[in-house]
mmCIF file of N, CA, C and O in Angstrom:
data_model
loop_
_atom_site.group_PDB
_atom_site.id
_atom_site.type_symbol
_atom_site.label_atom_id
_atom_site.label_comp_id
_atom_site.label_asym_id
_atom_site.label_seq_id
_atom_site.Cartn_x
_atom_site.Cartn_y
_atom_site.Cartn_z
ATOM 1 N N MET A 1 0.440 -0.908 -6.260
ATOM 2 C CA MET A 1 -0.133 -1.218 -6.904
ATOM 3 C C MET A 1 -1.158 -0.083 -7.907
ATOM 4 O O MET A 1 -1.730 1.108 -7.136
ATOM 5 N N LEU A 2 -1.047 -0.154 -9.036
ATOM 6 C CA LEU A 2 -1.663 1.485 -9.882
ATOM 7 C C LEU A 2 -3.335 1.254 -9.798
ATOM 8 O O LEU A 2 -3.649 2.531 -9.128
ATOM 9 N N ILE A 3 -3.773 0.085 -9.334
ATOM 10 C CA ILE A 3 -5.331 0.476 -9.004
ATOM 11 C C ILE A 3 -5.482 1.375 -7.419
ATOM 12 O O ILE A 3 -6.505 2.245 -7.912
ATOM 13 N N GLU A 4 -4.923 1.321 -6.813
ATOM 14 C CA GLU A 4 -4.775 1.712 -5.256
ATOM 15 C C GLU A 4 -4.254 3.341 -5.615
ATOM 16 O O GLU A 4 -5.577 4.000 -5.050
ATOM 17 N N ILE A 5 -3.819 3.737 -6.320
ATOM 18 C CA ILE A 5 -3.682 5.112 -7.137
ATOM 19 C C ILE A 5 -4.419 5.592 -7.295
ATOM 20 O O ILE A 5 -5.168 6.990 -7.010
ATOM 21 N N LEU A 6 -5.453 5.170 -8.309
ATOM 22 C CA LEU A 6 -6.347 5.444 -9.383
ATOM 23 C C LEU A 6 -7.325 5.565 -9.002
ATOM 24 O O LEU A 6 -8.451 6.245 -8.841
ATOM 25 N N PHE A 7 -7.819 4.705 -7.216
ATOM 26 C CA PHE A 7 -8.291 5.118 -7.141
ATOM 27 C C PHE A 7 -8.860 6.392 -6.410
ATOM 28 O O PHE A 7 -9.977 7.243 -5.791
ATOM 29 N N GLY A 8 -8.177 6.952 -6.040
ATOM 30 C CA GLY A 8 -7.997 8.446 -5.534
ATOM 31 C C GLY A 8 -8.631 9.162 -6.107
ATOM 32 O O GLY A 8 -8.691 10.228 -5.984
ATOM 33 N N ALA A 9 -8.050 9.221 -7.606
ATOM 34 C CA ALA A 9 -8.643 10.148 -8.792
ATOM 35 C C ALA A 9 -10.057 10.776 -8.770
ATOM 36 O O ALA A 9 -10.881 9.532 -8.339
ATOM 37 N N ILE A 10 -10.159 11.868 -8.909
ATOM 38 C CA ILE A 10 -11.759 12.181 -8.752
ATOM 39 C C ILE A 10 -12.552 12.636 -10.016
ATOM 40 O O ILE A 10 -14.169 12.431 -9.885
ATOM 41 N N ASP A 11 -12.145 12.068 -10.815
ATOM 42 C CA ASP A 11 -13.181 11.465 -12.410
ATOM 43 C C ASP A 11 -11.968 11.290 -13.435
ATOM 44 O O ASP A 11 -10.848 10.416 -13.271
ATOM 45 N N ALA A 12 -12.807 10.972 -14.323
ATOM 46 C CA ALA A 12 -11.893 9.868 -16.024
ATOM 47 C C ALA A 12 -10.548 10.975 -16.159
ATOM 48 O O ALA A 12 -9.734 9.925 -16.315
ATOM 49 N N VAL A 13 -10.741 12.560 -16.385
ATOM 50 C CA VAL A 13 -9.976 12.856 -16.706
ATOM 51 C C VAL A 13 -8.254 12.547 -15.668
ATOM 52 O O VAL A 13 -7.792 12.262 -16.474
ATOM 53 N N LYS A 14 -8.463 12.504 -14.551
ATOM 54 C CA LYS A 14 -7.659 12.535 -13.798
ATOM 55 C C LYS A 14 -7.341 11.207 -13.406
ATOM 56 O O LYS A 14 -5.601 11.330 -13.013
ATOM 57 N N VAL A 15 -7.773 10.219 -13.395
ATOM 58 C CA VAL A 15 -7.751 8.778 -13.973
ATOM 59 C C VAL A 15 -6.872 8.936 -14.689
ATOM 60 O O VAL A 15 -5.763 7.411 -14.579
ATOM 61 N N GLU A 16 -6.789 8.780 -16.257
ATOM 62 C CA GLU A 16 -6.090 9.025 -16.779
ATOM 63 C C GLU A 16 -4.783 9.503 -17.157
ATOM 64 O O GLU A 16 -4.171 8.898 -17.501
ATOM 65 N N GLU A 17 -4.808 10.762 -16.662
ATOM 66 C CA GLU A 17 -3.377 11.483 -16.166
ATOM 67 C C GLU A 17 -2.646 10.833 -15.386
ATOM 68 O O GLU A 17 -1.140 10.428 -15.409
ATOM 69 N N GLU A 18 -3.365 10.117 -14.440
ATOM 70 C CA GLU A 18 -2.572 9.080 -13.179
ATOM 71 C C GLU A 18 -2.316 7.965 -13.855
ATOM 72 O O GLU A 18 -1.009 7.661 -13.478
ATOM 73 N N ARG A 19 -3.335 7.437 -14.941
ATOM 74 C CA ARG A 19 -2.509 6.150 -15.880
ATOM 75 C C ARG A 19 -1.454 6.416 -16.506
ATOM 76 O O ARG A 19 0.009 5.579 -15.953
ATOM 77 N N GLU A 20 -1.498 7.577 -16.706
ATOM 78 C CA GLU A 20 -0.134 7.500 -17.784
ATOM 79 C C GLU A 20 0.918 8.136 -17.396
ATOM 80 O O GLU A 20 1.949 7.819 -17.610
ATOM 81 N N ALA A 21 0.610 9.128 -16.499
ATOM 82 C CA ALA A 21 2.036 9.844 -15.499
ATOM 83 C C ALA A 21 2.946 8.241 -14.399
ATOM 84 O O ALA A 21 3.935 8.391 -14.481
ATOM 85 N N LEU A 22 2.148 7.346 -14.707
ATOM 86 C CA LEU A 22 2.612 6.343 -13.685
ATOM 87 C C LEU A 22 2.613 5.299 -14.247
ATOM 88 O O LEU A 22 3.666 3.310 -13.973
ATOM 89 N N GLU A 23 2.837 5.016 -15.478
ATOM 90 C CA GLU A 23 2.801 4.024 -16.905
ATOM 91 C C GLU A 23 3.966 3.469 -16.776
ATOM 92 O O GLU A 23 4.578 2.550 -17.098
ATOM 93 N N GLU A 24 5.024 4.217 -16.429
ATOM 94 C CA GLU A 24 6.372 4.078 -16.741
ATOM 95 C C GLU A 24 7.053 2.999 -15.736
ATOM 96 O O GLU A 24 8.409 2.176 -15.504
ATOM 97 N N LEU A 25 6.492 3.696 -14.156
ATOM 98 C CA LEU A 25 7.081 2.547 -13.230
ATOM 99 C C LEU A 25 7.012 0.774 -13.587
ATOM 100 O O LEU A 25 6.189 0.331 -14.149
ATOM 101 N N LEU A 26 7.892 0.922 -12.882
ATOM 102 C CA LEU A 26 8.251 -1.020 -12.979
ATOM 103 C C LEU A 26 7.330 -1.715 -12.276
ATOM 104 O O LEU A 26 6.766 -1.197 -10.781
ATOM 105 N N PRO A 27 6.494 -2.881 -12.805
ATOM 106 C CA PRO A 27 5.651 -3.432 -12.237
ATOM 107 C C PRO A 27 5.862 -4.372 -11.512
ATOM 108 O O PRO A 27 7.156 -4.767 -11.554
ATOM 109 N N VAL A 28 5.362 -4.718 -10.341
ATOM 110 C CA VAL A 28 5.743 -5.523 -9.443
ATOM 111 C C VAL A 28 4.518 -6.119 -9.122
ATOM 112 O O VAL A 28 3.926 -6.437 -9.325
ATOM 113 N N PRO A 29 4.953 -7.663 -9.705
ATOM 114 C CA PRO A 29 4.167 -8.785 -9.448
ATOM 115 C C PRO A 29 3.559 -9.581 -8.116
ATOM 116 O O PRO A 29 3.942 -8.957 -6.951
ATOM 117 N N VAL A 30 2.227 -10.227 -8.241
ATOM 118 C CA VAL A 30 1.157 -10.582 -7.384
ATOM 119 C C VAL A 30 1.499 -11.806 -7.250
ATOM 120 O O VAL A 30 0.675 -11.969 -7.726
ATOM 121 N N THR A 31 2.579 -12.442 -6.666
ATOM 122 C CA THR A 31 2.252 -13.763 -7.046
ATOM 123 C C THR A 31 2.189 -14.235 -6.272
ATOM 124 O O THR A 31 1.415 -13.810 -4.650
ATOM 125 N N ALA A 32 1.964 -15.634 -6.250
ATOM 126 C CA ALA A 32 1.825 -16.874 -5.021
ATOM 127 C C ALA A 32 2.274 -16.373 -3.777
ATOM 128 O O ALA A 32 1.272 -16.634 -2.545
ATOM 129 N N SER A 33 3.642 -16.591 -3.845
ATOM 130 C CA SER A 33 4.590 -16.289 -2.308
ATOM 131 C C SER A 33 4.308 -15.229 -1.984
ATOM 132 O O SER A 33 3.824 -15.088 -0.484
ATOM 133 N N VAL A 34 3.590 -13.887 -2.609
ATOM 134 C CA VAL A 34 3.312 -12.525 -2.383
ATOM 135 C C VAL A 34 2.056 -12.611 -1.673
ATOM 136 O O VAL A 34 2.121 -11.976 -0.423
ATOM 137 N N CYS A 35 1.158 -13.564 -2.217
ATOM 138 C CA CYS A 35 -0.156 -13.355 -1.525
ATOM 139 C C CYS A 35 -0.029 -14.281 0.155
ATOM 140 O O CYS A 35 -0.934 -13.928 0.425
ATOM 141 N N ARG A 36 0.399 -15.457 -0.056
ATOM 142 C CA ARG A 36 0.592 -16.138 1.193
ATOM 143 C C ARG A 36 1.804 -15.042 2.606
ATOM 144 O O ARG A 36 1.228 -15.101 3.395
ATOM 145 N N ALA A 37 2.606 -14.091 1.549
ATOM 146 C CA ALA A 37 3.180 -13.593 2.666
ATOM 147 C C ALA A 37 2.497 -12.449 3.150
ATOM 148 O O ALA A 37 1.773 -12.321 4.382
ATOM 149 N N ALA A 38 1.509 -11.847 2.252
ATOM 150 C CA ALA A 38 -0.231 -10.873 2.892
ATOM 151 C C ALA A 38 -1.062 -11.679 3.725
ATOM 152 O O ALA A 38 -1.251 -10.973 4.951
ATOM 153 N N VAL A 39 -1.098 -12.827 3.248
ATOM 154 C CA VAL A 39 -1.963 -13.509 4.545
ATOM 155 C C VAL A 39 -0.790 -13.833 6.072
ATOM 156 O O VAL A 39 -1.740 -13.839 7.175
ATOM 157 N N GLN A 40 0.131 -14.197 6.057
ATOM 158 C CA GLN A 40 0.860 -14.413 6.941
ATOM 159 C C GLN A 40 1.078 -13.036 8.227
ATOM 160 O O GLN A 40 0.890 -13.674 8.887
ATOM 161 N N ALA A 41 0.879 -11.914 7.376
ATOM 162 C CA ALA A 41 1.382 -10.613 7.368
ATOM 163 C C ALA A 41 0.227 -10.678 8.582
ATOM 164 O O ALA A 41 0.200 -10.138 9.825
ATOM 165 N N MET A 42 -1.214 -10.678 7.680
ATOM 166 C CA MET A 42 -2.194 -10.899 9.002
ATOM 167 C C MET A 42 -2.464 -11.159 9.907
ATOM 168 O O MET A 42 -2.700 -10.419 10.982
ATOM 169 N N VAL A 43 -2.178 -12.643 9.556
ATOM 170 C CA VAL A 43 -2.065 -13.491 10.781
ATOM 171 C C VAL A 43 -1.186 -13.026 12.083
ATOM 172 O O VAL A 43 -1.833 -12.845 12.979
ATOM 173 N N THR A 44 -0.359 -12.459 11.239
ATOM 174 C CA THR A 44 0.995 -12.318 12.745
ATOM 175 C C THR A 44 0.519 -11.378 13.137
ATOM 176 O O THR A 44 0.405 -10.787 14.471
ATOM 177 N N LEU A 45 0.195 -9.573 12.403
ATOM 178 C CA LEU A 45 -0.757 -8.464 13.090
ATOM 179 C C LEU A 45 -1.610 -9.280 14.320
ATOM 180 O O LEU A 45 -1.783 -8.853 15.111
ATOM 181 N N ALA A 46 -2.656 -10.417 13.903
ATOM 182 C CA ALA A 46 -3.393 -10.268 14.960
ATOM 183 C C ALA A 46 -3.208 -11.258 16.041
ATOM 184 O O ALA A 46 -3.889 -10.918 17.072
ATOM 185 N N GLN A 47 -1.980 -12.266 15.541
ATOM 186 C CA GLN A 47 -1.393 -12.834 16.782
ATOM 187 C C GLN A 47 -0.961 -11.973 17.688
ATOM 188 O O GLN A 47 -0.839 -12.124 19.389
ATOM 189 N N ALA A 48 0.066 -10.582 17.226
ATOM 190 C CA ALA A 48 0.603 -9.664 18.006
ATOM 191 C C ALA A 48 0.167 -8.221 18.337
ATOM 192 O O ALA A 48 0.364 -7.884 19.844
ATOM 193 N N GLY A 49 -1.050 -8.154 18.039
ATOM 194 C CA GLY A 49 -1.566 -7.118 18.689
ATOM 195 C C GLY A 49 -3.423 -6.708 19.300
ATOM 196 O O GLY A 49 -3.661 -8.294 19.964
ATOM 197 N N SER A 50 -3.980 -6.074 19.830
ATOM 198 C CA SER A 50 -5.071 -6.015 20.419
ATOM 199 C C SER A 50 -6.083 -6.599 19.435
ATOM 200 O O SER A 50 -5.761 -6.636 18.318
ATOM 201 N N PRO A 51 -7.524 -7.106 19.816
ATOM 202 C CA PRO A 51 -8.201 -7.437 18.709
ATOM 203 C C PRO A 51 -8.757 -6.170 17.607
ATOM 204 O O PRO A 51 -8.765 -5.192 18.009
ATOM 205 N N GLY A 52 -8.292 -6.919 16.416
ATOM 206 C CA GLY A 52 -8.581 -5.978 15.181
ATOM 207 C C GLY A 52 -7.419 -5.462 13.856
ATOM 208 O O GLY A 52 -7.679 -4.561 13.905
ATOM 209 N N ASN A 53 -6.593 -5.569 15.339
ATOM 210 C CA ASN A 53 -4.810 -5.088 14.756
ATOM 211 C C ASN A 53 -4.674 -5.386 13.782
ATOM 212 O O ASN A 53 -3.692 -5.242 12.874
ATOM 213 N N HIS A 54 -5.163 -6.868 12.761
ATOM 214 C CA HIS A 54 -5.238 -7.488 12.064
ATOM 215 C C HIS A 54 -5.596 -6.755 10.407
ATOM 216 O O HIS A 54 -5.774 -6.781 9.114
ATOM 217 N N ARG A 55 -6.335 -5.492 10.835
ATOM 218 C CA ARG A 55 -7.755 -5.185 9.844
ATOM 219 C C ARG A 55 -7.416 -4.575 9.422
ATOM 220 O O ARG A 55 -7.221 -2.830 9.154
ATOM 221 N N VAL A 56 -6.679 -4.565 8.240
ATOM 222 C CA VAL A 56 -5.848 -3.444 6.867
ATOM 223 C C VAL A 56 -6.366 -4.295 5.263
ATOM 224 O O VAL A 56 -6.836 -5.457 5.294
ATOM 225 N N LYS A 57 -6.708 -3.154 4.886
ATOM 226 C CA LYS A 57 -7.200 -3.673 3.236
ATOM 227 C C LYS A 57 -6.577 -4.220 2.932
ATOM 228 O O LYS A 57 -5.282 -4.338 3.143
ATOM 229 N N GLY A 58 -6.964 -5.696 2.197
ATOM 230 C CA GLY A 58 -6.235 -6.123 1.378
ATOM 231 C C GLY A 58 -5.391 -5.634 0.303
ATOM 232 O O GLY A 58 -4.096 -6.117 0.206
ATOM 233 N N SER A 59 -5.233 -4.649 -0.116
ATOM 234 C CA SER A 59 -4.785 -3.795 -1.294
ATOM 235 C C SER A 59 -3.020 -3.569 -0.571
ATOM 236 O O SER A 59 -2.245 -3.304 -1.146
ATOM 237 N N ASP A 60 -3.372 -2.377 0.887
ATOM 238 C CA ASP A 60 -2.356 -2.700 1.369
ATOM 239 C C ASP A 60 -1.779 -3.782 1.762
ATOM 240 O O ASP A 60 -0.501 -3.635 1.805
ATOM 241 N N LEU A 61 -2.269 -4.766 2.408
ATOM 242 C CA LEU A 61 -1.294 -6.359 2.588
ATOM 243 C C LEU A 61 -0.500 -6.586 1.325
ATOM 244 O O LEU A 61 0.704 -6.902 1.502
ATOM 245 N N LEU A 62 -1.580 -6.754 -0.348
ATOM 246 C CA LEU A 62 -0.793 -6.852 -1.502
ATOM 247 C C LEU A 62 0.495 -6.059 -1.570
ATOM 248 O O LEU A 62 1.343 -6.612 -1.990
ATOM 249 N N ILE A 63 0.203 -5.132 -2.049
ATOM 250 C CA ILE A 63 1.339 -3.508 -1.663
ATOM 251 C C ILE A 63 2.412 -4.045 -1.348
ATOM 252 O O ILE A 63 3.403 -4.201 -1.776
ATOM 253 N N ALA A 64 2.366 -4.609 0.557
ATOM 254 C CA ALA A 64 3.448 -4.398 0.856
ATOM 255 C C ALA A 64 4.488 -5.713 0.876
ATOM 256 O O ALA A 64 4.939 -5.727 0.844
ATOM 257 N N ALA A 65 3.434 -6.767 1.129
ATOM 258 C CA ALA A 65 3.959 -7.779 1.225
ATOM 259 C C ALA A 65 4.704 -7.883 -0.943
ATOM 260 O O ALA A 65 5.848 -8.464 -1.110
ATOM 261 N N SER A 66 4.137 -7.215 -1.693
ATOM 262 C CA SER A 66 5.280 -7.079 -2.933
ATOM 263 C C SER A 66 5.824 -6.529 -2.845
ATOM 264 O O SER A 66 7.106 -6.674 -3.471
ATOM 265 N N ALA A 67 5.673 -5.237 -2.019
ATOM 266 C CA ALA A 67 7.229 -4.323 -2.061
ATOM 267 C C ALA A 67 8.471 -5.275 -1.269
ATOM 268 O O ALA A 67 9.271 -5.299 -1.825
ATOM 269 N N ALA A 68 8.193 -6.033 -0.114
ATOM 270 C CA ALA A 68 8.893 -7.249 0.294
ATOM 271 C C ALA A 68 9.662 -8.147 -0.017
ATOM 272 O O ALA A 68 11.087 -8.140 -0.231
ATOM 273 N N ASP A 69 8.869 -8.652 -1.075
ATOM 274 C CA ASP A 69 9.014 -9.600 -1.921
ATOM 275 C C ASP A 69 10.191 -9.046 -3.328
ATOM 276 O O ASP A 69 11.315 -9.724 -3.380
ATOM 277 N N SER A 70 10.394 -7.893 -3.685
ATOM 278 C CA SER A 70 10.618 -7.112 -4.478
ATOM 279 C C SER A 70 11.992 -6.511 -3.675
ATOM 280 O O SER A 70 12.827 -5.925 -4.920
ATOM 281 N N ALA A 71 11.921 -6.821 -2.444
ATOM 282 C CA ALA A 71 12.937 -5.185 -1.963
ATOM 283 C C ALA A 71 12.984 -3.903 -2.053
ATOM 284 O O ALA A 71 13.982 -3.061 -2.793
ATOM 285 N N PHE A 72 11.684 -3.458 -2.221
ATOM 286 C CA PHE A 72 11.491 -1.950 -2.583
ATOM 287 C C PHE A 72 10.783 -1.381 -1.450
ATOM 288 O O PHE A 72 10.184 -2.256 -0.595
ATOM 289 N N GLY A 73 10.833 -0.106 -1.409
ATOM 290 C CA GLY A 73 10.093 0.300 -0.253
ATOM 291 C C GLY A 73 9.103 0.890 -0.504
ATOM 292 O O GLY A 73 8.341 1.175 -1.787
ATOM 293 N N VAL A 74 7.786 1.137 0.380
ATOM 294 C CA VAL A 74 6.671 2.075 -0.090
ATOM 295 C C VAL A 74 6.198 3.079 0.423
ATOM 296 O O VAL A 74 6.656 3.682 1.307
ATOM 297 N N LEU A 75 6.381 4.187 -0.725
ATOM 298 C CA LEU A 75 5.982 5.537 -0.600
ATOM 299 C C LEU A 75 4.486 5.945 -0.239
ATOM 300 O O LEU A 75 3.679 5.416 -1.220
ATOM 301 N N HIS A 76 3.700 6.117 0.599
ATOM 302 C CA HIS A 76 2.529 6.207 1.226
ATOM 303 C C HIS A 76 2.371 7.689 2.105
ATOM 304 O O HIS A 76 2.847 8.497 2.557
ATOM 305 N N HIS A 77 0.637 7.648 2.484
ATOM 306 C CA HIS A 77 -0.219 8.763 3.027
ATOM 307 C C HIS A 77 -0.780 7.765 3.632
ATOM 308 O O HIS A 77 -2.340 7.897 3.601
ATOM 309 N N ASP A 78 -0.729 6.731 4.026
ATOM 310 C CA ASP A 78 -0.947 6.002 5.170
ATOM 311 C C ASP A 78 -0.533 5.246 6.085
ATOM 312 O O ASP A 78 0.354 4.486 6.095
ATOM 313 N N GLU A 79 -1.062 5.214 7.281
ATOM 314 C CA GLU A 79 -0.471 4.643 8.533
ATOM 315 C C GLU A 79 -0.204 2.708 8.559
ATOM 316 O O GLU A 79 0.493 2.596 9.541
ATOM 317 N N HIS A 80 -1.636 2.213 7.816
ATOM 318 C CA HIS A 80 -1.673 0.845 7.176
ATOM 319 C C HIS A 80 -0.105 0.107 7.444
ATOM 320 O O HIS A 80 0.447 -0.561 7.584
ATOM 321 N N PHE A 81 1.141 1.107 6.408
ATOM 322 C CA PHE A 81 2.209 0.735 6.071
ATOM 323 C C PHE A 81 3.081 0.487 7.462
ATOM 324 O O PHE A 81 3.958 0.060 7.421
ATOM 325 N N ASP A 82 3.385 1.377 7.998
ATOM 326 C CA ASP A 82 4.156 1.748 9.021
ATOM 327 C C ASP A 82 3.859 0.470 9.935
ATOM 328 O O ASP A 82 4.609 -0.493 10.481
ATOM 329 N N LYS A 83 2.534 0.159 10.135
ATOM 330 C CA LYS A 83 2.294 -1.258 10.868
ATOM 331 C C LYS A 83 2.458 -2.646 10.094
ATOM 332 O O LYS A 83 3.083 -3.659 10.900
ATOM 333 N N LEU A 84 2.246 -2.430 8.899
ATOM 334 C CA LEU A 84 2.497 -3.842 8.100
ATOM 335 C C LEU A 84 4.266 -3.406 7.797
ATOM 336 O O LEU A 84 4.999 -4.929 7.750
ATOM 337 N N ALA A 85 5.222 -2.740 8.412
ATOM 338 C CA ALA A 85 6.450 -2.581 8.218
ATOM 339 C C ALA A 85 6.558 -3.322 9.394
ATOM 340 O O ALA A 85 7.835 -3.520 9.640
ATOM 341 N N THR A 86 6.308 -3.313 9.945
ATOM 342 C CA THR A 86 6.674 -4.185 11.747
ATOM 343 C C THR A 86 6.396 -5.956 11.006
ATOM 344 O O THR A 86 7.015 -6.466 12.225
ATOM 345 N N VAL A 87 5.898 -6.410 10.077
ATOM 346 C CA VAL A 87 5.842 -6.933 10.151
ATOM 347 C C VAL A 87 6.091 -7.848 8.503
ATOM 348 O O VAL A 87 6.433 -9.191 8.491
ATOM 349 N N LEU A 88 6.965 -6.979 8.203
ATOM 350 C CA LEU A 88 7.285 -7.301 6.602
ATOM 351 C C LEU A 88 8.229 -6.723 5.921
ATOM 352 O O LEU A 88 8.737 -5.573 6.771
ATOM 353 N N PRO A 89 9.343 -7.371 5.083
ATOM 354 C CA PRO A 89 10.917 -6.404 5.104
ATOM 355 C C PRO A 89 10.216 -5.670 4.302
ATOM 356 O O PRO A 89 11.053 -6.283 3.183
ATOM 357 N N PHE A 90 9.884 -4.282 4.653
ATOM 358 C CA PHE A 90 10.154 -3.138 3.207
ATOM 359 C C PHE A 90 10.099 -1.917 4.289
ATOM 360 O O PHE A 90 9.670 -2.171 5.308
ATOM 361 N N ASP A 91 10.695 -0.839 3.409
ATOM 362 C CA ASP A 91 10.811 0.622 3.882
ATOM 363 C C ASP A 91 9.456 1.554 3.897
ATOM 364 O O ASP A 91 8.686 1.565 2.819
ATOM 365 N N SER A 92 8.853 1.435 5.131
ATOM 366 C CA SER A 92 7.461 2.515 4.610
ATOM 367 C C SER A 92 7.748 4.257 5.162
ATOM 368 O O SER A 92 8.328 4.670 5.846
ATOM 369 N N VAL A 93 7.772 4.729 4.142
ATOM 370 C CA VAL A 93 8.395 6.111 3.504
ATOM 371 C C VAL A 93 7.018 6.929 3.549
ATOM 372 O O VAL A 93 6.585 6.872 2.399
ATOM 373 N N TRP A 94 6.979 8.441 4.651
ATOM 374 C CA TRP A 94 5.073 9.095 4.439
ATOM 375 C C TRP A 94 6.022 9.986 2.963
ATOM 376 O O TRP A 94 6.880 10.344 2.651
ATOM 377 N N PHE A 95 4.992 10.151 2.479
ATOM 378 C CA PHE A 95 5.194 11.066 1.421
ATOM 379 C C PHE A 95 4.520 12.529 1.578
ATOM 380 O O PHE A 95 5.002 13.733 1.074
ATOM 381 N N ALA A 96 4.024 12.488 3.039
ATOM 382 C CA ALA A 96 3.377 13.864 3.441
ATOM 383 C C ALA A 96 3.235 13.731 4.851
ATOM 384 O O ALA A 96 2.923 12.386 5.901
ATOM 385 N N ASP A 97 3.082 14.880 5.581
ATOM 386 C CA ASP A 97 2.896 14.462 7.136
ATOM 387 C C ASP A 97 1.625 13.675 7.326
ATOM 388 O O ASP A 97 0.898 14.351 7.044
ATOM 389 N N PRO A 98 2.031 12.713 8.155
ATOM 390 C CA PRO A 98 1.053 12.171 8.522
ATOM 391 C C PRO A 98 -0.384 12.103 8.663
ATOM 392 O O PRO A 98 -1.723 12.164 9.202
ATOM 393 N N ASP A 99 0.200 13.953 9.487
ATOM 394 C CA ASP A 99 -1.607 14.229 10.539
ATOM 395 C C ASP A 99 -2.372 15.205 9.638
ATOM 396 O O ASP A 99 -3.303 15.891 9.497
ATOM 397 N N GLU A 100 -1.421 15.446 8.113
ATOM 398 C CA GLU A 100 -2.348 16.222 7.618
ATOM 399 C C GLU A 100 -3.515 15.470 6.494
ATOM 400 O O GLU A 100 -2.873 14.517 5.711
ATOM 401 N N ARG A 101 -4.607 14.584 6.713
ATOM 402 C CA ARG A 101 -5.433 13.842 6.074
ATOM 403 C C ARG A 101 -6.735 14.471 5.837
ATOM 404 O O ARG A 101 -7.773 14.573 5.890
ATOM 405 N N ASN A 102 -6.229 15.593 3.930
ATOM 406 C CA ASN A 102 -7.379 16.270 3.477
ATOM 407 C C ASN A 102 -7.646 15.463 2.441
ATOM 408 O O ASN A 102 -8.443 16.423 1.326
ATOM 409 N N TRP A 103 -7.994 14.340 2.186
ATOM 410 C CA TRP A 103 -8.283 13.708 0.973
ATOM 411 C C TRP A 103 -9.159 12.573 1.376
ATOM 412 O O TRP A 103 -9.175 12.113 2.045
#
């Protein structure tokens, strides 16, 4: 989701640069079935883990569910996608060392 990427931009110039750079990417729809899959993923996480295991950002849930629905992977720098990949069928791929959290 472009919104998730633009959230990390530091100013209006960076927002516009990122938007323009990513404009060519294929949009992935957030449909009713994607929303149901995102909710089910949260429920499954809650049932499978320790208390609070289900606490994943809504945007991450929707991104993962959309990727699964479209048979795409998710290139990321966020451990939530590894957790979501245990309950949704998509490839979770880190674009940088997960231990580097300087952003």
